[in-house]
CSV table of C-alpha atoms in Angstrom, one decimal:
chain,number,residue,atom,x,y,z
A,1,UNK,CA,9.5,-1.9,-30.0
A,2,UNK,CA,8.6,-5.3,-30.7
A,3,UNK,CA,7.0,-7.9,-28.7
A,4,UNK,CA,9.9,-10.3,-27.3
A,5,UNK,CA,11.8,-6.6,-26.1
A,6,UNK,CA,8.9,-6.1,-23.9
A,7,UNK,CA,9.4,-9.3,-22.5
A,8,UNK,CA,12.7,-9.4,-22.2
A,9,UNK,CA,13.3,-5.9,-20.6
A,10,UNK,CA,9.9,-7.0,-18.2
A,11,UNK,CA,12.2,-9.9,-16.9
A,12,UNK,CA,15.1,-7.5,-16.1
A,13,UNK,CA,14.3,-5.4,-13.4
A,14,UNK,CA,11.3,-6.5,-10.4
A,15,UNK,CA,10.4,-3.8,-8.4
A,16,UNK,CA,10.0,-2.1,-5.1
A,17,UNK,CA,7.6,-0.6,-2.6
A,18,UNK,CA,8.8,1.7,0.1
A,19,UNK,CA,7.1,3.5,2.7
A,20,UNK,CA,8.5,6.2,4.5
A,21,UNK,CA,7.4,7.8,7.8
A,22,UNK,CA,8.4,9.3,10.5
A,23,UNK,CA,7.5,8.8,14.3
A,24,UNK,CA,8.3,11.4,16.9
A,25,UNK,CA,12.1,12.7,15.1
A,26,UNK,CA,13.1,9.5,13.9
A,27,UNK,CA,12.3,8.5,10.5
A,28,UNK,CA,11.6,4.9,8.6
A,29,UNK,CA,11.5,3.4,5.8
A,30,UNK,CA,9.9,0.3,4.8
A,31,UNK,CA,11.2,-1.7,1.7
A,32,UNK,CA,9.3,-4.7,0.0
A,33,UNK,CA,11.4,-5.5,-3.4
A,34,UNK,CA,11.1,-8.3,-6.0
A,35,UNK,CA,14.6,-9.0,-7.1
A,36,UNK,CA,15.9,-10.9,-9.6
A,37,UNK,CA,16.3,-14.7,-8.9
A,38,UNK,CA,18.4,-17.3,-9.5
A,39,UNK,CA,22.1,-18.8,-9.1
A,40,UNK,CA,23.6,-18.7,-12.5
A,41,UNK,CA,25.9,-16.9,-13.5
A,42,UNK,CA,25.1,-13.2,-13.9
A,43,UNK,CA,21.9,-13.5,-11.6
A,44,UNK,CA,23.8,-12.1,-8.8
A,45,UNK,CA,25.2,-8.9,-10.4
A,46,UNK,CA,21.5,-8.7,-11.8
A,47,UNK,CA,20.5,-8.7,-8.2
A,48,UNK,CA,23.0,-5.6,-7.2
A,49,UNK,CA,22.1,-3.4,-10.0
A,50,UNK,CA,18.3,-3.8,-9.0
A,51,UNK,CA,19.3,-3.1,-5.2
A,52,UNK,CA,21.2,0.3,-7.1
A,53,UNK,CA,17.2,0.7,-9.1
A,54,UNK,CA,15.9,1.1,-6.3
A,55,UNK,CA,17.9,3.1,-4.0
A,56,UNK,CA,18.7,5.4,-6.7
A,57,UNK,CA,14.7,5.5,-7.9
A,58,UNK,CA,12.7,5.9,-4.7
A,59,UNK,CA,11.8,9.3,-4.0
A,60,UNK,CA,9.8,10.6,-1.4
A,61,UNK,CA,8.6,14.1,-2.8
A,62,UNK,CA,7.9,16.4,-0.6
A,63,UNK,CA,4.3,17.7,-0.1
A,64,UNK,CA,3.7,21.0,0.0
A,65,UNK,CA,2.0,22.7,3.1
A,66,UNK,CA,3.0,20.2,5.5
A,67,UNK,CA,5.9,20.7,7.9
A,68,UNK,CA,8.0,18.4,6.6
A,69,UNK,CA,10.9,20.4,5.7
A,70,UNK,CA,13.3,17.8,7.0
A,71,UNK,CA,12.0,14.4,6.0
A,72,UNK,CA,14.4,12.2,4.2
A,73,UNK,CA,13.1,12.1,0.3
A,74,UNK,CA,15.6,8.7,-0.6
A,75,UNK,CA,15.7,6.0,1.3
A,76,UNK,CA,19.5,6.0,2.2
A,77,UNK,CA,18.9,9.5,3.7
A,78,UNK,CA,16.5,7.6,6.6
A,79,UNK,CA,18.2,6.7,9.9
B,1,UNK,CA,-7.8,-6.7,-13.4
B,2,UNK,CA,-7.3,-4.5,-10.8
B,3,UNK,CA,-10.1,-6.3,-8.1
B,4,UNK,CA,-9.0,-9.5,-8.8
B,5,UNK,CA,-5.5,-8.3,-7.6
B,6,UNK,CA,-7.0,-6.7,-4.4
B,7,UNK,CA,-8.5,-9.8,-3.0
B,8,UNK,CA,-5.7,-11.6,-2.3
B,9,UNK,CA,-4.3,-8.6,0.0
B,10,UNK,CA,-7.6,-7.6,1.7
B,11,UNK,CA,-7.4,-11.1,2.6
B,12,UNK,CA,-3.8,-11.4,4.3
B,13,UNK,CA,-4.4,-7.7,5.7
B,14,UNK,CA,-7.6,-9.3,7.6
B,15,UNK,CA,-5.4,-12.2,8.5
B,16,UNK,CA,-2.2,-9.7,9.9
B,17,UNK,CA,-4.9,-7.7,12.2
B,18,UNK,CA,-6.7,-10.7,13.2
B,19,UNK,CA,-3.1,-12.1,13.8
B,20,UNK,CA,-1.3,-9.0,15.3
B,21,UNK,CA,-4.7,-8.2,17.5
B,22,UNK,CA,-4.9,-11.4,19.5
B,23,UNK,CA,-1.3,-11.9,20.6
B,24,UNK,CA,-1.1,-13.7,23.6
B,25,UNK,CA,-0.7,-11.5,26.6
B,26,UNK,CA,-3.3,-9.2,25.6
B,27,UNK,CA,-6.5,-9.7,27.3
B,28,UNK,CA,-9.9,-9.5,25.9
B,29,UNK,CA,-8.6,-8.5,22.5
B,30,UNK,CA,-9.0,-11.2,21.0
B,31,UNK,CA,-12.8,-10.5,20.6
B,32,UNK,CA,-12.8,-7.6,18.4
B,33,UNK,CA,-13.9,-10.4,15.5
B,34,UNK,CA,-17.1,-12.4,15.8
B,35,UNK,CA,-16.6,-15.2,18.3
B,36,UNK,CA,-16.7,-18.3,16.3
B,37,UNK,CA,-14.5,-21.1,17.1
B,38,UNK,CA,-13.8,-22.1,13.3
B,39,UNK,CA,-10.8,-19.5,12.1
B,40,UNK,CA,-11.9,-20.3,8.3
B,41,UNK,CA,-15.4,-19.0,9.1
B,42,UNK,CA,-14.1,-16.2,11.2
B,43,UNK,CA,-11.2,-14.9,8.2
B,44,UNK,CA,-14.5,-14.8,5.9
B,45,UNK,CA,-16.7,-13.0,7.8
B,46,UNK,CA,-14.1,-10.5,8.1
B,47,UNK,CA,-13.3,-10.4,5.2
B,48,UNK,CA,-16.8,-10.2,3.1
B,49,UNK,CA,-17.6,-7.3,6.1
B,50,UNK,CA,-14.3,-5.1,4.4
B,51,UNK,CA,-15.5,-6.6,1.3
B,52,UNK,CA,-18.8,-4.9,1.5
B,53,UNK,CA,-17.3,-1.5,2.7
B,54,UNK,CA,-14.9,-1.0,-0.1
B,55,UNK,CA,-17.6,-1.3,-2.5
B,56,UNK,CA,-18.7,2.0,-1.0
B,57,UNK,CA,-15.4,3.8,-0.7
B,58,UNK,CA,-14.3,2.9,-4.2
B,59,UNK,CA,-17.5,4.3,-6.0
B,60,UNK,CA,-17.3,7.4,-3.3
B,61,UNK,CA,-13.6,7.8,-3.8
B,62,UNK,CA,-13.5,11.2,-4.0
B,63,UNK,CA,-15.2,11.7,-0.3
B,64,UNK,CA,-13.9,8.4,1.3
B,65,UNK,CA,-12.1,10.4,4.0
B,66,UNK,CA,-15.6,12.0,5.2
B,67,UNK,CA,-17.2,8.3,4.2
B,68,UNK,CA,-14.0,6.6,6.7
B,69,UNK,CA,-14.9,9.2,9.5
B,70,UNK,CA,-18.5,8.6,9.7
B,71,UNK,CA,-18.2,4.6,9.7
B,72,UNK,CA,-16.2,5.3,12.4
B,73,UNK,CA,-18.7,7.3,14.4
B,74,UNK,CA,-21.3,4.3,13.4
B,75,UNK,CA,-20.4,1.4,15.6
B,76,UNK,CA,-17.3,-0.2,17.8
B,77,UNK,CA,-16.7,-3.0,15.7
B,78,UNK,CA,-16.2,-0.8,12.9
B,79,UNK,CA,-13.3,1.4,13.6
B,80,UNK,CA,-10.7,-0.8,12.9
B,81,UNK,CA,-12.2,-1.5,9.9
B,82,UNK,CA,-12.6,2.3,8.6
B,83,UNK,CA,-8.9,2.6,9.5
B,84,UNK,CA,-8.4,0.1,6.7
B,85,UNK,CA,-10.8,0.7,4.3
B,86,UNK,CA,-9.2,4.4,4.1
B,87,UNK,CA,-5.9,3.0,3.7
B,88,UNK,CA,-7.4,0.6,0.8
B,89,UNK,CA,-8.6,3.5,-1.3
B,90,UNK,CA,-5.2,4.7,-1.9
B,91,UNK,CA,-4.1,1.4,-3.0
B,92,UNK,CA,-7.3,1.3,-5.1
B,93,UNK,CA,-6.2,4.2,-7.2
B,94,UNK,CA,-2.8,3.3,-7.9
B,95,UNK,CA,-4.5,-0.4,-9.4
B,96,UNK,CA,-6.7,1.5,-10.9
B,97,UNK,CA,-4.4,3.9,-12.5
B,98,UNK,CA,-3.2,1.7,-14.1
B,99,UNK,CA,-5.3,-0.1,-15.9
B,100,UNK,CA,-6.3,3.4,-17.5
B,101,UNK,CA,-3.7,5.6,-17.9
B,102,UNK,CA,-0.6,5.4,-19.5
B,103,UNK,CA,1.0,2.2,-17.8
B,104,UNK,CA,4.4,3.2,-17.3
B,105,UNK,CA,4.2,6.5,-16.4
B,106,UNK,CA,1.5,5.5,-13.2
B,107,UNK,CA,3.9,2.3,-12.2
B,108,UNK,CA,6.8,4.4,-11.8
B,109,UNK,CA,4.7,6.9,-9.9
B,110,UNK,CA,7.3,7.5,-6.9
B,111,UNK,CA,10.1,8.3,-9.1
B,112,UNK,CA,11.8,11.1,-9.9
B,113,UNK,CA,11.2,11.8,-13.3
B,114,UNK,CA,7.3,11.4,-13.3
B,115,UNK,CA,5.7,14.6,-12.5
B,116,UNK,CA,2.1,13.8,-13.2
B,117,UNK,CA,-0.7,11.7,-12.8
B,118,UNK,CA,-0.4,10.4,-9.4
B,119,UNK,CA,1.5,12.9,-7.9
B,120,UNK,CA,-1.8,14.3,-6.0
B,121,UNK,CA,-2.6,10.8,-4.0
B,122,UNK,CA,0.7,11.3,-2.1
B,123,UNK,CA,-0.3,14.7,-1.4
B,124,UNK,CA,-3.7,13.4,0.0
B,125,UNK,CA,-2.0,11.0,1.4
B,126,UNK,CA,0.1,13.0,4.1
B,127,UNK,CA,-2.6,14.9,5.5
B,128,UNK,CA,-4.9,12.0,5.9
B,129,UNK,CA,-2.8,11.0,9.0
B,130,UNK,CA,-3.6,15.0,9.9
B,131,UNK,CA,-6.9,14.2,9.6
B,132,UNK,CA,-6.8,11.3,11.6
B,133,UNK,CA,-6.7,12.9,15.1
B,134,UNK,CA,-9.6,11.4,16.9
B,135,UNK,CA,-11.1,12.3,19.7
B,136,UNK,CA,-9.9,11.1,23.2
B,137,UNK,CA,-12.7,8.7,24.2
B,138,UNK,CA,-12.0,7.3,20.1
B,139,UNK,CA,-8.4,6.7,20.5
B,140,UNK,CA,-9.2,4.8,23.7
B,141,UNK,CA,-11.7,3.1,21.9
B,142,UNK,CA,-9.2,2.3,19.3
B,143,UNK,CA,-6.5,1.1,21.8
B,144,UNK,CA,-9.0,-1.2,23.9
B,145,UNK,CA,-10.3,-3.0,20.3
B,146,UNK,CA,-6.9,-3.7,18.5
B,147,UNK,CA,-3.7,-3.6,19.6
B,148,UNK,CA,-1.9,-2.8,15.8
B,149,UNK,CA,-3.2,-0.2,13.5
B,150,UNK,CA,-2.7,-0.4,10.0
B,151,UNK,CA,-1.0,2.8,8.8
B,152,UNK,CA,-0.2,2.3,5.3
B,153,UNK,CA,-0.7,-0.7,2.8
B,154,UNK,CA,0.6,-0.8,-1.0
B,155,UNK,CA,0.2,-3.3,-3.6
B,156,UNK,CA,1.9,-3.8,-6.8
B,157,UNK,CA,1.6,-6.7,-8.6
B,158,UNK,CA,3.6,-9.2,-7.2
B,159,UNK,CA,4.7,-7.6,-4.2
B,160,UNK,CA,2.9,-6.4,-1.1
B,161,UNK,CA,3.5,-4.3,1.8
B,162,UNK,CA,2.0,-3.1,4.9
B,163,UNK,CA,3.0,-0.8,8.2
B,164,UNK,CA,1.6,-1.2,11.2
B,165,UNK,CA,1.6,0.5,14.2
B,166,UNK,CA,0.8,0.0,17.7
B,167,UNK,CA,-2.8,1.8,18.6
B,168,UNK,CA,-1.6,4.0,21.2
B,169,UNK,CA,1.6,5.5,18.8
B,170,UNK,CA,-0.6,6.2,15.6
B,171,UNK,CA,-1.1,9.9,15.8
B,172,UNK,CA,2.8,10.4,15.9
B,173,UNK,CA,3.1,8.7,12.4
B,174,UNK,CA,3.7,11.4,10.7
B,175,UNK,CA,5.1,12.5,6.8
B,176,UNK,CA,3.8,8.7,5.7
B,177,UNK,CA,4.7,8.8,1.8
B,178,UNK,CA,4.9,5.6,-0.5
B,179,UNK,CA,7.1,5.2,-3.6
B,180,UNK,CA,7.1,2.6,-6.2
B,181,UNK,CA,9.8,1.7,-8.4
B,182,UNK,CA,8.9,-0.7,-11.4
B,183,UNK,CA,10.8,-0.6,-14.6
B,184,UNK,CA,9.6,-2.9,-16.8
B,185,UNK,CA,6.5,-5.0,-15.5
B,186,UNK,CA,7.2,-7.4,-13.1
B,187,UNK,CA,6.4,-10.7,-12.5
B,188,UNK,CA,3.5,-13.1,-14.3
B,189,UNK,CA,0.7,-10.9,-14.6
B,190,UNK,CA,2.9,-7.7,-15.4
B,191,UNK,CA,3.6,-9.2,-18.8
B,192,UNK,CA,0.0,-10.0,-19.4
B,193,UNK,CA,-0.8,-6.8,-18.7
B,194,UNK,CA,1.8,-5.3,-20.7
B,195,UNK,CA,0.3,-7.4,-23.6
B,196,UNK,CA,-3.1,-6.4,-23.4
B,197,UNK,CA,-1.8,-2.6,-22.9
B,198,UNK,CA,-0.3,-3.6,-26.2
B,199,UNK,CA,-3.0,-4.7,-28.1
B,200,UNK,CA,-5.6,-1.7,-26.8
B,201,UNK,CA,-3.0,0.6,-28.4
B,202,UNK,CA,-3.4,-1.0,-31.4
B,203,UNK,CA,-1.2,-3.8,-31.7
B,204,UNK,CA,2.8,-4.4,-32.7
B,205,UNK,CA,4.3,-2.7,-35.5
């Protein structure tokens, strides 16, 4: 791996935070992403397959010894 | 690397509480800050005061949940604050992880296929809201100084988010889990950082 990959590949994907919780039986989840900008042409399928990144990479394990059999562990799996 | 990244945020979280807690229609709220006309003044106070406190939760880190609950049985005007600063230290490892350990494997932290390494703050993370039951007479306490709690607060390095609740719902927050995504390194300071993780491994090939 070489220096201009690094860059490259940095520039291809943003990122995500997501918080999930749950109040009373109802669960949320909280999304703040960085996706990729711009009008040209390409940007906008760029854009989708981040959106994909992310709802296919967020994972809310869940923690042993709490009750919390139930809770959603992706995001499309919250109400 | 990492505390010059935290400022910024410490700073707009003391400027969402400050924001969320003196909404109009809520009466005597507003004074849960020091009383000075000047904002500017006001947003510094604040925020040198959480400033001060971090110090001590980052070099206790391992005990900051003891450390949060006794600030909070020191004065009024500091409960909001320990309700922050506990949510800071979580944020504080994640920064912090990173500018250790492997950098990939802590930024992607949340996903799937990472099984170590961070895996342990989201499982100190959960019962902290467990923990978090006050006492009666604190809740009240809580409810009568701000109106918004801060439940959860993440940071990465362009992007920022925070969750808050109203006072009175905060002990039904339950399960609160955070997940990153980040392939690559984002943004400006992710490829600077990506360099010098570069170079500390001992340059290109």
């Amino acid at each position: 791996m070489n220096l201009e990959d690094s860059i490259s590949f940095s520039y291809a994907f943003q990122g995500s935070i997501s918080i999930s919780m749950s109040l009373h039986k109802t669960s949320f989840c909280f999304i703040c992403s960085h996706l990729t900008s711009g009008q040209k042409e390409g940007d906008e399928l760029r854009r989708n397959s981040d959106v994909m990144e992310i709802l296919r990479k967020t994972r809310f394990p869940r923690v042993n010894g709490i009750s919390d059999e139930s809770s959603p562990q992706t995001i499309l799996d919250h109400e | 690397m990492g505390t010059e990244d935290i400022a910024p945020a410490r700073k707009w979280l003391a400027l969402i509480r400050k924001t969320l807690n003196s909404l109009p229609g809520t009466s005597g709220e507003c004074h849960t800050n020091s009383p000075l006309p000047d904002p500017v003044v006001e947003l510094d106070s604040d925020f040198e005061g959480s400033m001060r406190q971090k110090a001590t939760s980052f070099f206790h880190r391992r005990s900051f949940q003891s450390l949060s609950h006794s600030m909070r049985m020191d004065n009024d005007m500091l409960v909001p604050q320990a309700c922050l600063d506990r949510r800071f230290s979580v944020c504080d490892r994640m920064i912090f992880g990173h500018s250790t350990g492997d950098y990939d494997q802590n930024y992607r932290w949340g996903s799937s296929d990472d099984e170590n390494g961070d895996s342990p703050v989201m499982a100190q993370y959960s019962p902290m809201l467990y923990r978090g039951s006050v006492s009666m007479e604190d809740r009240d306490r809580q409810t009568e100084n701000s109106r918004y709690c801060l439940v959860a607060s993440k940071q990465m390095v362009g992007i920022f988010l925070t969750v808050w609740v109203k006072s009175n719902i905060r002990d039904d927050v339950r399960n609160m889990k955070v997940s990153c995504v980040g392939r690559g390194l984002m943004g400006y300071l992710g490829n600077k950082v990506n360099l010098i993780k570069f170079f500390e491994e001992g340059g290109l090939k």
